[in-house]
mmCIF file of C-alpha atoms in Angstrom:
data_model
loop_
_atom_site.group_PDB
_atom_site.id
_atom_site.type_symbol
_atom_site.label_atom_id
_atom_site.label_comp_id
_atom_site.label_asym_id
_atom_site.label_seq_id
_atom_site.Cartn_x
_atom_site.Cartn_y
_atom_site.Cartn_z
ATOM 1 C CA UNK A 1 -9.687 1.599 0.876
ATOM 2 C CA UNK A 2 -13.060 1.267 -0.938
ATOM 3 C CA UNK A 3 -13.792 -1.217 -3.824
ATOM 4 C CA UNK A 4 -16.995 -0.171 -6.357
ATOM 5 C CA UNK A 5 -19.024 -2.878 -7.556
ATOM 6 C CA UNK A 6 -18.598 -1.164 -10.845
ATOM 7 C CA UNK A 7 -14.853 -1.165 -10.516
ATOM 8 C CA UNK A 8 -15.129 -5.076 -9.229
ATOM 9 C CA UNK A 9 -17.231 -5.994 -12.476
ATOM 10 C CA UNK A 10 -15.393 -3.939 -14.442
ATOM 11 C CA UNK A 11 -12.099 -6.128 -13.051
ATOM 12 C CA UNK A 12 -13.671 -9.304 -13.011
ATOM 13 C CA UNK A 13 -14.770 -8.493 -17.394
ATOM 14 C CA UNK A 14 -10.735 -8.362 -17.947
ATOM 15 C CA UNK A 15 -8.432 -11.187 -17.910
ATOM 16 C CA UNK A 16 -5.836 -9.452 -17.415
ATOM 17 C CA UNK A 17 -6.629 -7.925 -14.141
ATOM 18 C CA UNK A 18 -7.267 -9.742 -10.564
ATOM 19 C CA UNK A 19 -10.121 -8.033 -8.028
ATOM 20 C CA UNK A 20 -9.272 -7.575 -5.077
ATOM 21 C CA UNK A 21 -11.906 -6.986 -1.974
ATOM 22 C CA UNK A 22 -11.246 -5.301 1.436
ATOM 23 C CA UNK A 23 -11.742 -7.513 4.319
ATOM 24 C CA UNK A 24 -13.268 -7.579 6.904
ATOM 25 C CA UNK A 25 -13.069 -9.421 10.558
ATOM 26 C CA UNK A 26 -14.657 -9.591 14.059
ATOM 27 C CA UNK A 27 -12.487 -8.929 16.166
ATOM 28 C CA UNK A 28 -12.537 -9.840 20.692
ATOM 29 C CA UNK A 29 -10.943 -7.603 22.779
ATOM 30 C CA UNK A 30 -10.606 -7.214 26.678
ATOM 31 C CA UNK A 31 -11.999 -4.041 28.293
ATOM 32 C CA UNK A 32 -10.525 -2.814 31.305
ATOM 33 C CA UNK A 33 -12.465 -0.359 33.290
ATOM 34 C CA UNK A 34 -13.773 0.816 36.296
ATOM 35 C CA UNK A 35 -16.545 -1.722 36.353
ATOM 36 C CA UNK A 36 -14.425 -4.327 36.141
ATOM 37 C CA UNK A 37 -12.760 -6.472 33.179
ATOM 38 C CA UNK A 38 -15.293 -7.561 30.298
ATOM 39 C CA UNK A 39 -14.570 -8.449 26.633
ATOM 40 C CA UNK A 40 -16.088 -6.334 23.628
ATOM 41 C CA UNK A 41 -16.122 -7.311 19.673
ATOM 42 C CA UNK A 42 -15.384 -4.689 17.317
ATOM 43 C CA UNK A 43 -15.472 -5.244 13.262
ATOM 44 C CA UNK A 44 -11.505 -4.564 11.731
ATOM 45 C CA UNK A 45 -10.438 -4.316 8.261
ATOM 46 C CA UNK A 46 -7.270 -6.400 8.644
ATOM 47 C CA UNK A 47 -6.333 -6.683 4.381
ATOM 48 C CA UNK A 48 -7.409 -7.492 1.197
ATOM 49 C CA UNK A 49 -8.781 -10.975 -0.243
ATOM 50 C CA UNK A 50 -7.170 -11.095 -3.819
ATOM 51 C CA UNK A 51 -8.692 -13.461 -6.682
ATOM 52 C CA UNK A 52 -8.085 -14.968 -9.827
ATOM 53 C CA UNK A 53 -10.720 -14.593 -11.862
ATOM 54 C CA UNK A 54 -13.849 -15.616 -9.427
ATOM 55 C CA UNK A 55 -11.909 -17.433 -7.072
ATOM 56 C CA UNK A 56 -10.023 -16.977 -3.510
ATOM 57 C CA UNK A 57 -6.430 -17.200 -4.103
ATOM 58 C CA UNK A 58 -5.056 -15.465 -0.973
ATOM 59 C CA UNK A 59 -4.995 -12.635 1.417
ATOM 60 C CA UNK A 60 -2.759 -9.678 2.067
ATOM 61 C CA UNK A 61 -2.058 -8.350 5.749
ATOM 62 C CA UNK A 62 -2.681 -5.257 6.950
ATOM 63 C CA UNK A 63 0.949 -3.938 5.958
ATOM 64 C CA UNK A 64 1.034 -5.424 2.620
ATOM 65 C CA UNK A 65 -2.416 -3.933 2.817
ATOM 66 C CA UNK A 66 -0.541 -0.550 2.591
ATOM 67 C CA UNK A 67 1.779 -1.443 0.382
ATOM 68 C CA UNK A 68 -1.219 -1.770 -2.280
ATOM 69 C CA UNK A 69 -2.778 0.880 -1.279
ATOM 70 C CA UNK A 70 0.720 3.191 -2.234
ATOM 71 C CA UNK A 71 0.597 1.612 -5.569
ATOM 72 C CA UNK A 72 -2.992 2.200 -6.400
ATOM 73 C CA UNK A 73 -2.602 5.427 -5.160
ATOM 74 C CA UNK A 74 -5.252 5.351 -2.123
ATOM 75 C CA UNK A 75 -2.738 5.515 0.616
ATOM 76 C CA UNK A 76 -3.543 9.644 1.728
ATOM 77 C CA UNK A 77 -2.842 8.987 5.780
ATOM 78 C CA UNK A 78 -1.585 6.997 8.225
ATOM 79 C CA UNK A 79 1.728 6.652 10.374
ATOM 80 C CA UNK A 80 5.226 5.571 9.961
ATOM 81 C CA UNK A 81 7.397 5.330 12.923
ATOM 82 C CA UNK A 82 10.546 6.140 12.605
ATOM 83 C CA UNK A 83 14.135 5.841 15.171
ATOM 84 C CA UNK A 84 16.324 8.798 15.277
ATOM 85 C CA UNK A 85 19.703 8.714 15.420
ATOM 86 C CA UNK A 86 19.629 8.030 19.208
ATOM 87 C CA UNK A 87 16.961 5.420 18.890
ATOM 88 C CA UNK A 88 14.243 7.657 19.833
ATOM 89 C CA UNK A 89 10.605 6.768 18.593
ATOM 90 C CA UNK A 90 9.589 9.478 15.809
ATOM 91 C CA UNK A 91 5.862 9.415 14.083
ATOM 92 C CA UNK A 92 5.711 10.597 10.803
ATOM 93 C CA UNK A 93 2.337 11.267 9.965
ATOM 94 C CA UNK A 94 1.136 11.472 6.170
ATOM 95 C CA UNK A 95 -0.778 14.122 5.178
ATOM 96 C CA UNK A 96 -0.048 13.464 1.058
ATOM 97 C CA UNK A 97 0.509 11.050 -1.419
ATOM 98 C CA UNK A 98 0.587 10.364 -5.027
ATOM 99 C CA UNK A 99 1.738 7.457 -6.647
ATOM 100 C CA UNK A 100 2.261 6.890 -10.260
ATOM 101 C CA UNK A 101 3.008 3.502 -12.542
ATOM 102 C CA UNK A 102 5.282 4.599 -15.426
ATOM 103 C CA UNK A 103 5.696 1.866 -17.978
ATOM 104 C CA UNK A 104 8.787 1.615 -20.433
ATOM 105 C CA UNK A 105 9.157 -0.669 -23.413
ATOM 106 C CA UNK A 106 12.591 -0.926 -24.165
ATOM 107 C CA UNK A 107 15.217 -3.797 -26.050
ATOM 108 C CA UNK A 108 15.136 -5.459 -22.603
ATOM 109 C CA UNK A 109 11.237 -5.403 -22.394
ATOM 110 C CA UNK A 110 8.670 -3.979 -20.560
ATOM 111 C CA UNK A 111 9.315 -2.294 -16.644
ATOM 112 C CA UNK A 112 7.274 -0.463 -14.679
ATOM 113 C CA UNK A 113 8.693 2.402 -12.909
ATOM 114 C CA UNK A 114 6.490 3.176 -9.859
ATOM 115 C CA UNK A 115 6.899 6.959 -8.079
ATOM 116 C CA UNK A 116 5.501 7.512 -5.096
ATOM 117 C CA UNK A 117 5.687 11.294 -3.814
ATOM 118 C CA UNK A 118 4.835 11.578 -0.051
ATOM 119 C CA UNK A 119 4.267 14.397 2.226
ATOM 120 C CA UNK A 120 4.607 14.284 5.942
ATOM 121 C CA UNK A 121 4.511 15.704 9.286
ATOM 122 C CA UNK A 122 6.177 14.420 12.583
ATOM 123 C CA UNK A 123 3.774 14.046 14.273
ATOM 124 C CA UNK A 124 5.025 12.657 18.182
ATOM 125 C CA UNK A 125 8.735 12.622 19.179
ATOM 126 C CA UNK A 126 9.193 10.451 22.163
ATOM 127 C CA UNK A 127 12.486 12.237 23.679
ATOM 128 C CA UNK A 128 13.395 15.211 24.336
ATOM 129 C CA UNK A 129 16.437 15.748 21.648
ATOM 130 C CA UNK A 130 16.562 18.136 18.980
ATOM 131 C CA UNK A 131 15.600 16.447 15.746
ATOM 132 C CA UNK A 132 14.735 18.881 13.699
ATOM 133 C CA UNK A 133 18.167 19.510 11.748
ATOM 134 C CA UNK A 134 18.906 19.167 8.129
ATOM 135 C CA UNK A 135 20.855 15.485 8.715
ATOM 136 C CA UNK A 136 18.184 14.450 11.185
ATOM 137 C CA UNK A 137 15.231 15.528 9.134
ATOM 138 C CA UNK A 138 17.205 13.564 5.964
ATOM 139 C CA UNK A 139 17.613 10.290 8.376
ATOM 140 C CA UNK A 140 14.467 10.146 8.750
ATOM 141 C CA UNK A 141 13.322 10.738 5.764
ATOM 142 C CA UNK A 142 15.843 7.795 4.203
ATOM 143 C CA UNK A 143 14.128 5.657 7.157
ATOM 144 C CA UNK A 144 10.332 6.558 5.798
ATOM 145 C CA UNK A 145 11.568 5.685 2.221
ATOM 146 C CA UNK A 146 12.850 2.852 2.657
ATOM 147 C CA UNK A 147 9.883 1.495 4.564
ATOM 148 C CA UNK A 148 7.469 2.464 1.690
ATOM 149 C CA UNK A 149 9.537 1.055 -0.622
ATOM 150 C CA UNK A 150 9.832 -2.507 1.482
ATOM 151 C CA UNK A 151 5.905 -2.240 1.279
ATOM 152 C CA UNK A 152 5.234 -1.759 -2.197
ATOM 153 C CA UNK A 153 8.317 -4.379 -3.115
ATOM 154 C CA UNK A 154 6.637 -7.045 -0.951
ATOM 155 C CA UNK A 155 3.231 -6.892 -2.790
ATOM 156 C CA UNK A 156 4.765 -6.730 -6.345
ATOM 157 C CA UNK A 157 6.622 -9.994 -5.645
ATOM 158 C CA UNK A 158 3.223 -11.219 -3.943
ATOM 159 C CA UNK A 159 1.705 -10.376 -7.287
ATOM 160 C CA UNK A 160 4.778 -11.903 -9.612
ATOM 161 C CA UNK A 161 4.701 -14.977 -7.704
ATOM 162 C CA UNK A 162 1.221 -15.886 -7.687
ATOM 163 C CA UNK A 163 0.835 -14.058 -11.554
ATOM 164 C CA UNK A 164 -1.746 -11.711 -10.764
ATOM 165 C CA UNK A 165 -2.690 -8.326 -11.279
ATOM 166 C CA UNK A 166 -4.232 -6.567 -8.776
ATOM 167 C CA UNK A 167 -1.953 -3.686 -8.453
ATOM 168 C CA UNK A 168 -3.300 -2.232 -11.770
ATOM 169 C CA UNK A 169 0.323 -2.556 -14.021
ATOM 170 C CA UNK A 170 -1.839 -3.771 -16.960
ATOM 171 C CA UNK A 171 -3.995 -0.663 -17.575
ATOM 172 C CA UNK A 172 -1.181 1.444 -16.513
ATOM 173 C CA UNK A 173 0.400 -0.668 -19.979
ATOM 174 C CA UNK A 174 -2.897 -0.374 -21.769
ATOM 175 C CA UNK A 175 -2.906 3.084 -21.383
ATOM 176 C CA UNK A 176 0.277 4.135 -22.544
ATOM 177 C CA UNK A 177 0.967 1.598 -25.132
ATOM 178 C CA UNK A 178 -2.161 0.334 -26.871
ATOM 179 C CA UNK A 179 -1.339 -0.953 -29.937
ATOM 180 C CA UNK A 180 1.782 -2.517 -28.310
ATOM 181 C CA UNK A 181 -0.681 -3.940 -25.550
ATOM 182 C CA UNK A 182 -1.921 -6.563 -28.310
ATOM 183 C CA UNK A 183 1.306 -8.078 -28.467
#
């Protein structure tokens, strides 16, 4: 995920909405090879810093990392694994995504709907059964669902908690309702 410095300034102009930055970490790890062990460094994007205004207010791992990235709609690849039925390991590899905000102001207030549309492959099967039936395939799918959804619902409440708004539900407001957005 890539952050502008337009888009940053652009954030940081509006009270309303809270920056966020990628991070960024050196990270050691051990080589083994054939001349012997040895340790190597290696620069890893393990989250996102998130701020209030111009100032640190906390970090998001690398899987509620994701989890923002589905609901600003920058999450195009990666892998879920999955367990069949008979506990086998199954990769589902994304190939497509779109995610949308949908406000609605109704007598009970404002919500935000958000609808994420995915596309994927399998991409490794670790055993040798037959998944690729209608109620396996569905299983699977229910399993990949339900872990995007855990992901996204993890850094809303991060956001609700801490009252920030880095996940970009203001503008998706603005933008539908903006003479209601004054109120």
């Amino acid at each position: 995920n890539t952050v502008d410095l337009i888009e940053a300034m652009y954030t940081l102009d509006h009270d309303y909405s809270s920056l966020y930055l990628p991070c960024i970490e050196l990270h050691n790890f051990r080589l083994s090879n054939q001349q012997g062990k040895g340790e190597n460094q290696d620069i890893v994007m393990p989250g996102f810093a998130v701020f209030r205004g111009d100032k640190l207010v906390g970090y998001l791992d690398g899987k509620m990392g994701r989890g923002l990235n589905w609901l600003r709609n920058q999450e195009k690849s990666g892998v879920i694994p999955v367990n069949s039925q008979e506990g086998s390991t199954v990769s589902l590899e994304i190939i497509e995504s779109k995610t949308k905000l949908k406000p609605e102001i109704t007598d009970n207030g404002l919500t935000i709907n958000v609808q994420v549309r995915i596309s994927s492959n399998i991409g490794e099967i670790r055993s040798s059964e037959n998944i690729v039936t209608r109620h396996t395939l569905a299983y699977l799918e229910a399993q990949q669902e339900q872990i995007i959804k855990q992901e996204i619902e993890e850094v809303i409440k991060y956001a609700q908690d801490n009252q920030l708004d880095f996940i970009g539900a203001g503008e998706a407001v603005y933008r539908k309702y903006p003479i209601q957005w004054q109120d």
